[in-house]
Amino acid sequence: MGIGAGETIVGNAPAGPYIWDPAGGRRNLGSVVGSFSTTVNGLSPNGRFAVGSASLDGTPIGASFANERVAVLWDQSGQHAALAEPTRYLLVPSITFPPATGGGFEESLNLQPYTRRSGIAHAVNDLGEVVGASGGQVGPVFVFPSFAPPQRAVIWDRNGNPRLLDTRPGNATSEALAINALGAAVGTQRQDYLRVGESASRAMLWDPVLGEVDLNALPGVPDGWLLYDAVGINDAGQIVGNGQFNGRSQGFVLSPDVQVVPLPASAFLFLAGSLLLTGCTHRFRIRTR
């Protein structure tokens, strides 16, 4: 769901995803062929692109079935396309029974590409650059449920080429939730292990110049604050998200004038936007009301 220029909005209904604007009224966006459910998640600020995901029919895995999911991009002409996913690899165990072992077997691990699709798109900017995630299990899997790469934040360029934003080793997960006109994305990153007193989730910025930035590590963020997800980044230079202050749930705005403004504790934010940190020499600080 989202709103763009000229009061254009997108949403979901039992008949499928739709777009509405004052001039053309409401019209269906269309579903991906072979999908049993297609959902729209976001709209570009200029109203020319929309993104979402589609769930595909079950794929047999052993004695079970698992759904697949693809990220979807709709363009201004109303055409939609499933976005390709980054190539991921897994160490897959295999058992062989060579004759030389006299009836025994040998176990080995083989690096193989993971071919099942599990993408989701959350946001798109005016250039058609898309962010979301890829990886993780989709649907019920009862045979070898861990044989899937962890969900990781992804960006697709305007030509639909995917790139992992989060390239850490291990089983930690992440998701990109918003992107600005400069290609800076924000989202959340979940740790695969915890130290005493450490939170599982961290609000993140993936910037074309700065790279990966934990927003909690920015200079000047004082003790007592934990920023655990960032859900929007706008061209006015603000990041919005959710966190905790002294253990209490608290929405926040992180502004380029180096202030983090607490919002009411009941505010859980689903806003879109952007921030340019490059060249910022100020320290960040918390301002309370």
PDB file of N, CA, C and O in Angstrom, residues 225 228-229 240-245 248-253 260-271 287-289:
ATOM      1  N   TRP A 225      18.820   4.555  24.257  1.00  0.00           N
ATOM      2  CA  TRP A 225      18.108   4.418  22.985  1.00  0.00           C
ATOM      3  C   TRP A 225      18.549   3.146  22.265  1.00  0.00           C
ATOM      4  O   TRP A 225      19.733   2.830  22.191  1.00  0.00           O
ATOM      5  N   TYR A 228      15.620  -0.120  16.444  1.00  0.00           N
ATOM      6  CA  TYR A 228      15.631  -1.500  15.964  1.00  0.00           C
ATOM      7  C   TYR A 228      15.058  -1.692  14.565  1.00  0.00           C
ATOM      8  O   TYR A 228      15.228  -2.752  13.973  1.00  0.00           O
ATOM      9  N   ASP A 229      14.354  -0.709  14.003  1.00  0.00           N
ATOM     10  CA  ASP A 229      14.077  -0.784  12.580  1.00  0.00           C
ATOM     11  C   ASP A 229      13.892   0.619  12.021  1.00  0.00           C
ATOM     12  O   ASP A 229      13.548   1.559  12.737  1.00  0.00           O
ATOM     13  N   VAL A 240      12.654   7.643   9.552  1.00  0.00           N
ATOM     14  CA  VAL A 240      11.697   7.322  10.609  1.00  0.00           C
ATOM     15  C   VAL A 240      11.749   5.830  10.889  1.00  0.00           C
ATOM     16  O   VAL A 240      12.091   5.023  10.018  1.00  0.00           O
ATOM     17  N   GLY A 241      11.429   5.475  12.112  1.00  0.00           N
ATOM     18  CA  GLY A 241      11.466   4.072  12.474  1.00  0.00           C
ATOM     19  C   GLY A 241      10.920   3.820  13.856  1.00  0.00           C
ATOM     20  O   GLY A 241      10.245   4.674  14.448  1.00  0.00           O
ATOM     21  N   ASN A 242      11.229   2.665  14.372  1.00  0.00           N
ATOM     22  CA  ASN A 242      10.750   2.231  15.675  1.00  0.00           C
ATOM     23  C   ASN A 242      11.933   1.806  16.528  1.00  0.00           C
ATOM     24  O   ASN A 242      12.934   1.292  16.027  1.00  0.00           O
ATOM     25  N   GLY A 243      11.810   2.045  17.820  1.00  0.00           N
ATOM     26  CA  GLY A 243      12.880   1.681  18.727  1.00  0.00           C
ATOM     27  C   GLY A 243      12.389   1.598  20.154  1.00  0.00           C
ATOM     28  O   GLY A 243      11.187   1.466  20.424  1.00  0.00           O
ATOM     29  N   GLN A 244      13.323   1.694  21.070  1.00  0.00           N
ATOM     30  CA  GLN A 244      13.028   1.704  22.495  1.00  0.00           C
ATOM     31  C   GLN A 244      13.867   2.790  23.169  1.00  0.00           C
ATOM     32  O   GLN A 244      15.024   2.993  22.806  1.00  0.00           O
ATOM     33  N   PHE A 245      13.250   3.460  24.128  1.00  0.00           N
ATOM     34  CA  PHE A 245      13.978   4.402  24.964  1.00  0.00           C
ATOM     35  C   PHE A 245      13.786   3.980  26.409  1.00  0.00           C
ATOM     36  O   PHE A 245      12.668   3.957  26.919  1.00  0.00           O
ATOM     37  N   ARG A 248      11.153   1.259  26.798  1.00  0.00           N
ATOM     38  CA  ARG A 248       9.781   1.505  26.355  1.00  0.00           C
ATOM     39  C   ARG A 248       9.758   1.708  24.840  1.00  0.00           C
ATOM     40  O   ARG A 248      10.602   2.408  24.279  1.00  0.00           O
ATOM     41  N   SER A 249       8.747   1.107  24.179  1.00  0.00           N
ATOM     42  CA  SER A 249       8.613   1.246  22.734  1.00  0.00           C
ATOM     43  C   SER A 249       8.415   2.702  22.368  1.00  0.00           C
ATOM     44  O   SER A 249       7.644   3.429  23.009  1.00  0.00           O
ATOM     45  N   GLN A 250       9.121   3.143  21.316  1.00  0.00           N
ATOM     46  CA  GLN A 250       9.115   4.560  20.958  1.00  0.00           C
ATOM     47  C   GLN A 250       9.413   4.707  19.481  1.00  0.00           C
ATOM     48  O   GLN A 250      10.404   4.167  18.974  1.00  0.00           O
ATOM     49  N   GLY A 251       8.536   5.426  18.741  1.00  0.00           N
ATOM     50  CA  GLY A 251       8.873   5.793  17.384  1.00  0.00           C
ATOM     51  C   GLY A 251       9.891   6.916  17.383  1.00  0.00           C
ATOM     52  O   GLY A 251      10.012   7.665  18.356  1.00  0.00           O
ATOM     53  N   PHE A 252      10.647   7.045  16.309  1.00  0.00           N
ATOM     54  CA  PHE A 252      11.660   8.102  16.254  1.00  0.00           C
ATOM     55  C   PHE A 252      11.751   8.697  14.858  1.00  0.00           C
ATOM     56  O   PHE A 252      11.374   8.074  13.865  1.00  0.00           O
ATOM     57  N   VAL A 253      12.249   9.931  14.807  1.00  0.00           N
ATOM     58  CA  VAL A 253      12.652  10.593  13.562  1.00  0.00           C
ATOM     59  C   VAL A 253      14.113  10.961  13.701  1.00  0.00           C
ATOM     60  O   VAL A 253      14.499  11.654  14.641  1.00  0.00           O
ATOM     61  N   VAL A 260      17.426  13.229  17.052  1.00  0.00           N
ATOM     62  CA  VAL A 260      16.503  12.104  17.019  1.00  0.00           C
ATOM     63  C   VAL A 260      15.312  12.511  17.867  1.00  0.00           C
ATOM     64  O   VAL A 260      15.439  12.726  19.066  1.00  0.00           O
ATOM     65  N   VAL A 261      14.152  12.664  17.237  1.00  0.00           N
ATOM     66  CA  VAL A 261      12.971  13.173  17.922  1.00  0.00           C
ATOM     67  C   VAL A 261      12.063  12.016  18.286  1.00  0.00           C
ATOM     68  O   VAL A 261      11.554  11.324  17.401  1.00  0.00           O
ATOM     69  N   PRO A 262      11.818  11.764  19.580  1.00  0.00           N
ATOM     70  CA  PRO A 262      10.896  10.696  19.958  1.00  0.00           C
ATOM     71  C   PRO A 262       9.475  11.038  19.540  1.00  0.00           C
ATOM     72  O   PRO A 262       9.039  12.174  19.620  1.00  0.00           O
ATOM     73  N   LEU A 263       8.748  10.027  19.097  1.00  0.00           N
ATOM     74  CA  LEU A 263       7.341  10.165  18.780  1.00  0.00           C
ATOM     75  C   LEU A 263       6.530   9.475  19.870  1.00  0.00           C
ATOM     76  O   LEU A 263       7.090   8.763  20.702  1.00  0.00           O
ATOM     77  N   PRO A 264       5.198   9.643  19.902  1.00  0.00           N
ATOM     78  CA  PRO A 264       4.401   8.970  20.923  1.00  0.00           C
ATOM     79  C   PRO A 264       4.644   7.472  20.933  1.00  0.00           C
ATOM     80  O   PRO A 264       4.878   6.857  19.891  1.00  0.00           O
ATOM     81  N   ALA A 265       4.587   6.885  22.112  1.00  0.00           N
ATOM     82  CA  ALA A 265       4.893   5.472  22.251  1.00  0.00           C
ATOM     83  C   ALA A 265       3.970   4.605  21.416  1.00  0.00           C
ATOM     84  O   ALA A 265       4.332   3.495  21.016  1.00  0.00           O
ATOM     85  N   SER A 266       2.774   5.096  21.123  1.00  0.00           N
ATOM     86  CA  SER A 266       1.818   4.316  20.338  1.00  0.00           C
ATOM     87  C   SER A 266       2.101   4.379  18.845  1.00  0.00           C
ATOM     88  O   SER A 266       1.496   3.650  18.064  1.00  0.00           O
ATOM     89  N   ALA A 267       3.003   5.248  18.427  1.00  0.00           N
ATOM     90  CA  ALA A 267       3.259   5.422  16.995  1.00  0.00           C
ATOM     91  C   ALA A 267       4.128   4.289  16.485  1.00  0.00           C
ATOM     92  O   ALA A 267       5.252   4.109  16.907  1.00  0.00           O
ATOM     93  N   PHE A 268       3.583   3.503  15.574  1.00  0.00           N
ATOM     94  CA  PHE A 268       4.358   2.480  14.891  1.00  0.00           C
ATOM     95  C   PHE A 268       4.356   2.874  13.430  1.00  0.00           C
ATOM     96  O   PHE A 268       3.303   2.937  12.803  1.00  0.00           O
ATOM     97  N   LEU A 269       5.513   3.176  12.885  1.00  0.00           N
ATOM     98  CA  LEU A 269       5.590   3.947  11.657  1.00  0.00           C
ATOM     99  C   LEU A 269       5.677   3.090  10.411  1.00  0.00           C
ATOM    100  O   LEU A 269       6.410   2.119  10.357  1.00  0.00           O
ATOM    101  N   PHE A 270       4.918   3.495   9.399  1.00  0.00           N
ATOM    102  CA  PHE A 270       5.024   2.904   8.081  1.00  0.00           C
ATOM    103  C   PHE A 270       5.089   4.048   7.074  1.00  0.00           C
ATOM    104  O   PHE A 270       4.196   4.250   6.264  1.00  0.00           O
ATOM    105  N   LEU A 271       6.152   4.849   7.171  1.00  0.00           N
ATOM    106  CA  LEU A 271       6.295   6.018   6.319  1.00  0.00           C
ATOM    107  C   LEU A 271       7.411   5.791   5.326  1.00  0.00           C
ATOM    108  O   LEU A 271       8.298   4.990   5.551  1.00  0.00           O
ATOM    109  N   ARG A 287      16.710  14.431  21.147  1.00  0.00           N
ATOM    110  CA  ARG A 287      15.967  15.568  21.704  1.00  0.00           C
ATOM    111  C   ARG A 287      14.619  15.074  22.184  1.00  0.00           C
ATOM    112  O   ARG A 287      13.852  14.511  21.397  1.00  0.00           O
ATOM    113  N   THR A 288      14.332  15.216  23.443  1.00  0.00           N
ATOM    114  CA  THR A 288      13.057  14.762  23.994  1.00  0.00           C
ATOM    115  C   THR A 288      12.093  15.928  24.104  1.00  0.00           C
ATOM    116  O   THR A 288      12.480  17.084  24.086  1.00  0.00           O
ATOM    117  N   ARG A 289      10.816  15.578  24.211  1.00  0.00           N
ATOM    118  CA  ARG A 289       9.797  16.619  24.330  1.00  0.00           C
ATOM    119  C   ARG A 289       9.416  16.828  25.787  1.00  0.00           C
ATOM    120  O   ARG A 289       9.381  15.907  26.558  1.00  0.00           O
TER     121      ARG A 289
END
